[in-house]
Amino acid sequence: MQLTVAGGKDIKVSEATFGREFSEALVHQVVTAYLAGGRAGTKAHKNRSAASGGGKKPWRQKGTGRARVGTIRSPIWRGGGKTFAATPQDHSQKVNRKMYRGAIQAILSELVRQGRLVVVDSLELKEPSTAALKAELAGLDFEQGLIVTHELDENVYLSSRNLPGVYTVDVSGIDPVSLVAADKVIMTVEAVNKVQEWLG
């Protein structure tokens, strides 16, 4: 399989990485698990045992004419504990390495089929310059999306920070959510080679 580099030449790439059949179920599962793993899960309320006070029975069991009660921290009392109190939870889901890599391959392959993956020979700036990067991206018909370099290029990263909707990562920073959300993805040839090494 071949990918066309901006400028005309073609490069040979792995069919398994850039020509895989798209599996909506697999991508959905991996994206859902990735987002779930980002949840803090720190929500918590106090139940009747966690609420402070309430150790003493307010009045005797019988003879007062009032309803029986054992603690002032009963959930039906003002200031009492919550009946079904929320507790901190771990929302992370287990995703096998093979599934995760398969989902990345499926997303990249779909980007290629839809013409949303742009491969460039290199993307280098002599110094951080938003205007220079914007001009270079305009030549690639790229307004918003993800820029992937083989290593995090500080000049490109700093230049892209002020462009709305443009994000720069290296190959190790690729994740399924960013790829799915991107309008377009720009990858350097070196990044493509590194992705193939990673995904096999």
Short mmCIF file of C-alpha atoms in Angstrom, two decimals:
data_model
loop_
_atom_site.label_atom_id
_atom_site.label_comp_id
_atom_site.label_asym_id
_atom_site.label_seq_id
_atom_site.Cartn_x
_atom_site.Cartn_y
_atom_site.Cartn_z
CA MET A 1 0.00 0.00 0.00
CA GLN A 2 1.19 3.53 -0.77
CA LEU A 3 0.46 6.97 0.66
CA THR A 4 1.00 10.16 -1.31
CA VAL A 5 3.22 12.73 0.39
CA ALA A 6 2.28 16.39 -0.08
CA GLY A 7 4.47 17.44 -2.97
CA GLY A 8 3.97 14.39 -5.16
CA LYS A 9 6.09 11.41 -4.11
CA ASP A 10 4.66 8.16 -2.72
CA ILE A 11 5.81 6.16 0.28
CA LYS A 12 5.16 2.49 0.96
CA VAL A 13 3.21 1.81 4.16
CA SER A 14 1.84 -1.21 5.98
CA GLU A 15 -1.57 -2.42 4.84
CA ALA A 16 -2.29 -3.57 8.42
CA THR A 17 -1.75 -0.07 9.82
CA PHE A 18 -3.21 2.17 7.11
CA GLY A 19 -5.50 -0.20 5.20
CA ARG A 20 -7.36 -1.97 7.98
CA GLU A 21 -11.13 -2.44 7.79
CA PHE A 22 -13.01 -0.02 10.03
CA SER A 23 -14.72 -1.58 13.06
CA GLU A 24 -17.19 0.83 14.65
CA ALA A 25 -17.75 -1.48 17.63
CA LEU A 26 -14.02 -1.73 18.40
CA VAL A 27 -13.41 2.01 18.04
CA HIS A 28 -16.46 2.81 20.17
CA GLN A 29 -15.32 0.46 22.94
CA VAL A 30 -11.77 1.82 23.01
CA VAL A 31 -12.87 5.48 22.86
CA THR A 32 -15.43 4.92 25.64
CA ALA A 33 -12.82 3.19 27.80
CA TYR A 34 -10.30 5.97 27.16
CA LEU A 35 -12.79 8.66 28.19
CA ALA A 36 -13.89 6.65 31.23
CA GLY A 37 -10.26 6.41 32.34
CA GLY A 38 -10.09 10.19 32.44
CA ARG A 39 -12.90 10.50 34.96
CA ALA A 40 -11.80 11.59 38.44
CA GLY A 41 -14.38 9.45 40.23
CA THR A 42 -14.01 11.53 43.41
CA LYS A 43 -17.72 12.27 44.01
CA ALA A 44 -18.63 11.46 47.62
CA HIS A 45 -21.40 12.13 50.16
CA LYS A 46 -21.73 11.14 53.81
CA ASN A 47 -24.08 8.35 54.82
CA ARG A 48 -25.51 8.04 58.33
CA SER A 49 -22.35 6.40 59.66
CA ALA A 50 -20.01 9.01 58.15
CA ALA A 51 -21.96 12.07 59.33
CA SER A 52 -20.45 13.43 62.55
CA GLY A 53 -22.42 13.18 65.81
CA GLY A 54 -25.55 11.17 66.44
CA GLY A 55 -23.98 8.69 68.83
CA LYS A 56 -26.56 9.22 71.56
CA LYS A 57 -30.18 8.13 71.28
CA PRO A 58 -32.18 11.43 71.37
CA TRP A 59 -34.90 10.11 73.69
CA ARG A 60 -35.95 6.82 75.19
CA GLN A 61 -37.62 4.20 73.03
CA LYS A 62 -41.05 4.21 74.71
CA GLY A 63 -43.23 6.47 76.74
CA THR A 64 -42.69 9.89 75.16
CA GLY A 65 -45.42 9.64 72.54
CA ARG A 66 -42.93 10.61 69.84
CA ALA A 67 -41.75 8.41 67.01
CA ARG A 68 -38.92 6.09 67.94
CA VAL A 69 -35.48 7.22 66.76
CA GLY A 70 -31.96 6.01 67.40
CA THR A 71 -29.78 8.83 66.03
CA ILE A 72 -30.06 12.47 65.04
CA ARG A 73 -28.12 11.60 61.87
CA SER A 74 -30.93 9.50 60.41
CA PRO A 75 -31.40 10.24 56.67
CA ILE A 76 -34.94 11.52 57.33
CA TRP A 77 -33.64 14.18 59.72
CA ARG A 78 -32.32 17.58 58.70
CA GLY A 79 -28.53 17.38 58.91
CA GLY A 80 -28.65 13.60 58.71
CA GLY A 81 -26.60 11.38 56.41
CA LYS A 82 -27.58 10.63 52.82
CA THR A 83 -29.54 7.41 52.29
CA PHE A 84 -27.66 6.17 49.23
CA ALA A 85 -24.45 8.15 49.55
CA ALA A 86 -22.15 8.39 46.53
CA THR A 87 -18.70 6.91 47.10
CA PRO A 88 -15.45 7.42 45.15
CA GLN A 89 -15.26 5.04 42.18
CA ASP A 90 -12.68 3.84 39.71
CA HIS A 91 -14.31 4.17 36.29
CA SER A 92 -11.37 2.75 34.32
CA GLN A 93 -12.06 -0.12 31.94
CA LYS A 94 -9.59 -2.79 30.89
CA VAL A 95 -8.58 -2.62 27.23
CA ASN A 96 -6.16 -5.16 25.84
CA ARG A 97 -3.10 -3.78 24.06
CA LYS A 98 -4.12 -5.60 20.87
CA MET A 99 -7.57 -3.96 20.95
CA TYR A 100 -6.12 -0.49 21.59
CA ARG A 101 -3.65 -0.78 18.72
CA GLY A 102 -6.35 -2.24 16.48
CA ALA A 103 -8.59 0.76 17.16
CA ILE A 104 -5.77 3.20 16.32
CA GLN A 105 -5.13 1.29 13.08
CA ALA A 106 -8.83 1.35 12.20
CA ILE A 107 -9.09 5.11 12.80
CA LEU A 108 -5.93 5.88 10.79
CA SER A 109 -7.17 3.67 7.94
CA GLU A 110 -10.53 5.47 7.91
CA LEU A 111 -8.75 8.85 7.86
CA VAL A 112 -6.82 7.68 4.78
CA ARG A 113 -10.02 6.51 3.04
CA GLN A 114 -11.74 9.83 3.76
CA GLY A 115 -8.73 11.86 2.60
CA ARG A 116 -8.29 13.41 6.05
CA LEU A 117 -4.73 12.16 6.62
CA VAL A 118 -2.08 14.44 5.10
CA VAL A 119 1.50 13.19 4.97
CA VAL A 120 4.28 15.77 4.67
CA ASP A 121 7.99 15.26 4.15
CA SER A 122 8.80 17.39 7.20
CA LEU A 123 7.38 20.22 9.25
CA GLU A 124 10.15 22.42 10.58
CA LEU A 125 10.28 26.02 11.76
CA LYS A 126 13.49 27.93 12.52
CA GLU A 127 11.78 29.68 15.43
CA PRO A 128 8.37 29.76 17.11
CA SER A 129 6.06 31.70 14.78
CA THR A 130 2.30 31.30 14.64
CA ALA A 131 2.10 33.25 11.37
CA ALA A 132 4.73 31.05 9.69
CA LEU A 133 2.98 27.85 10.77
CA LYS A 134 -0.43 29.19 9.74
CA ALA A 135 0.91 30.00 6.27
CA GLU A 136 2.41 26.52 5.92
CA LEU A 137 -0.82 24.85 7.05
CA ALA A 138 -2.87 27.00 4.65
CA GLY A 139 -0.82 25.56 1.80
CA LEU A 140 -1.95 22.10 2.93
CA ASP A 141 -5.63 23.14 3.14
CA PHE A 142 -5.49 22.56 6.90
CA GLU A 143 -7.45 24.74 9.31
CA GLN A 144 -8.14 22.59 12.36
CA GLY A 145 -6.94 19.21 13.50
CA LEU A 146 -3.95 17.28 14.78
CA ILE A 147 -0.27 17.63 13.85
CA VAL A 148 1.81 14.51 14.56
CA THR A 149 5.61 14.66 14.51
CA HIS A 150 8.00 11.78 15.27
CA GLU A 151 9.38 13.76 18.24
CA LEU A 152 7.78 16.78 19.88
CA ASP A 153 9.17 19.74 17.93
CA GLU A 154 9.20 22.67 20.35
CA ASN A 155 9.00 25.33 17.62
CA VAL A 156 5.99 23.67 15.98
CA TYR A 157 4.35 23.05 19.36
CA LEU A 158 4.76 26.64 20.53
CA SER A 159 3.63 28.01 17.16
CA SER A 160 0.46 25.91 17.14
CA ARG A 161 -0.69 26.81 20.65
CA ASN A 162 -2.23 30.08 19.51
CA LEU A 163 -4.10 28.53 16.57
CA PRO A 164 -7.65 27.57 17.62
CA GLY A 165 -8.42 23.91 17.06
CA VAL A 166 -4.83 22.97 16.17
CA TYR A 167 -2.99 20.54 18.45
CA THR A 168 0.54 19.16 18.17
CA VAL A 169 1.69 15.82 19.59
CA ASP A 170 4.46 13.34 18.96
CA VAL A 171 3.75 9.69 18.10
CA SER A 172 3.66 8.69 21.78
CA GLY A 173 0.97 11.33 22.36
CA ILE A 174 -1.50 9.85 19.86
CA ASP A 175 -4.78 8.73 21.39
CA PRO A 176 -8.04 7.48 19.84
CA VAL A 177 -10.15 10.43 21.02
CA SER A 178 -7.84 13.04 19.44
CA LEU A 179 -7.75 11.13 16.14
CA VAL A 180 -11.54 10.71 16.00
CA ALA A 181 -12.16 14.37 16.89
CA ALA A 182 -9.66 15.82 14.38
CA ASP A 183 -10.98 17.31 11.14
CA LYS A 184 -7.64 16.48 9.54
CA VAL A 185 -4.40 14.87 10.69
CA ILE A 186 -0.98 15.94 9.43
CA MET A 187 1.85 13.43 9.88
CA THR A 188 5.47 13.71 8.88
CA VAL A 189 7.08 10.81 7.00
CA GLU A 190 9.21 10.05 10.07
CA ALA A 191 6.06 9.98 12.20
CA VAL A 192 4.41 7.55 9.77
CA ASN A 193 7.42 5.23 10.03
CA LYS A 194 7.40 5.45 13.83
CA VAL A 195 3.65 4.72 13.94
CA GLN A 196 4.22 1.60 11.82
CA GLU A 197 6.96 0.44 14.21
CA TRP A 198 4.61 0.99 17.15
CA LEU A 199 1.53 -0.64 15.64
CA GLY A 200 3.38 -3.35 13.77
#
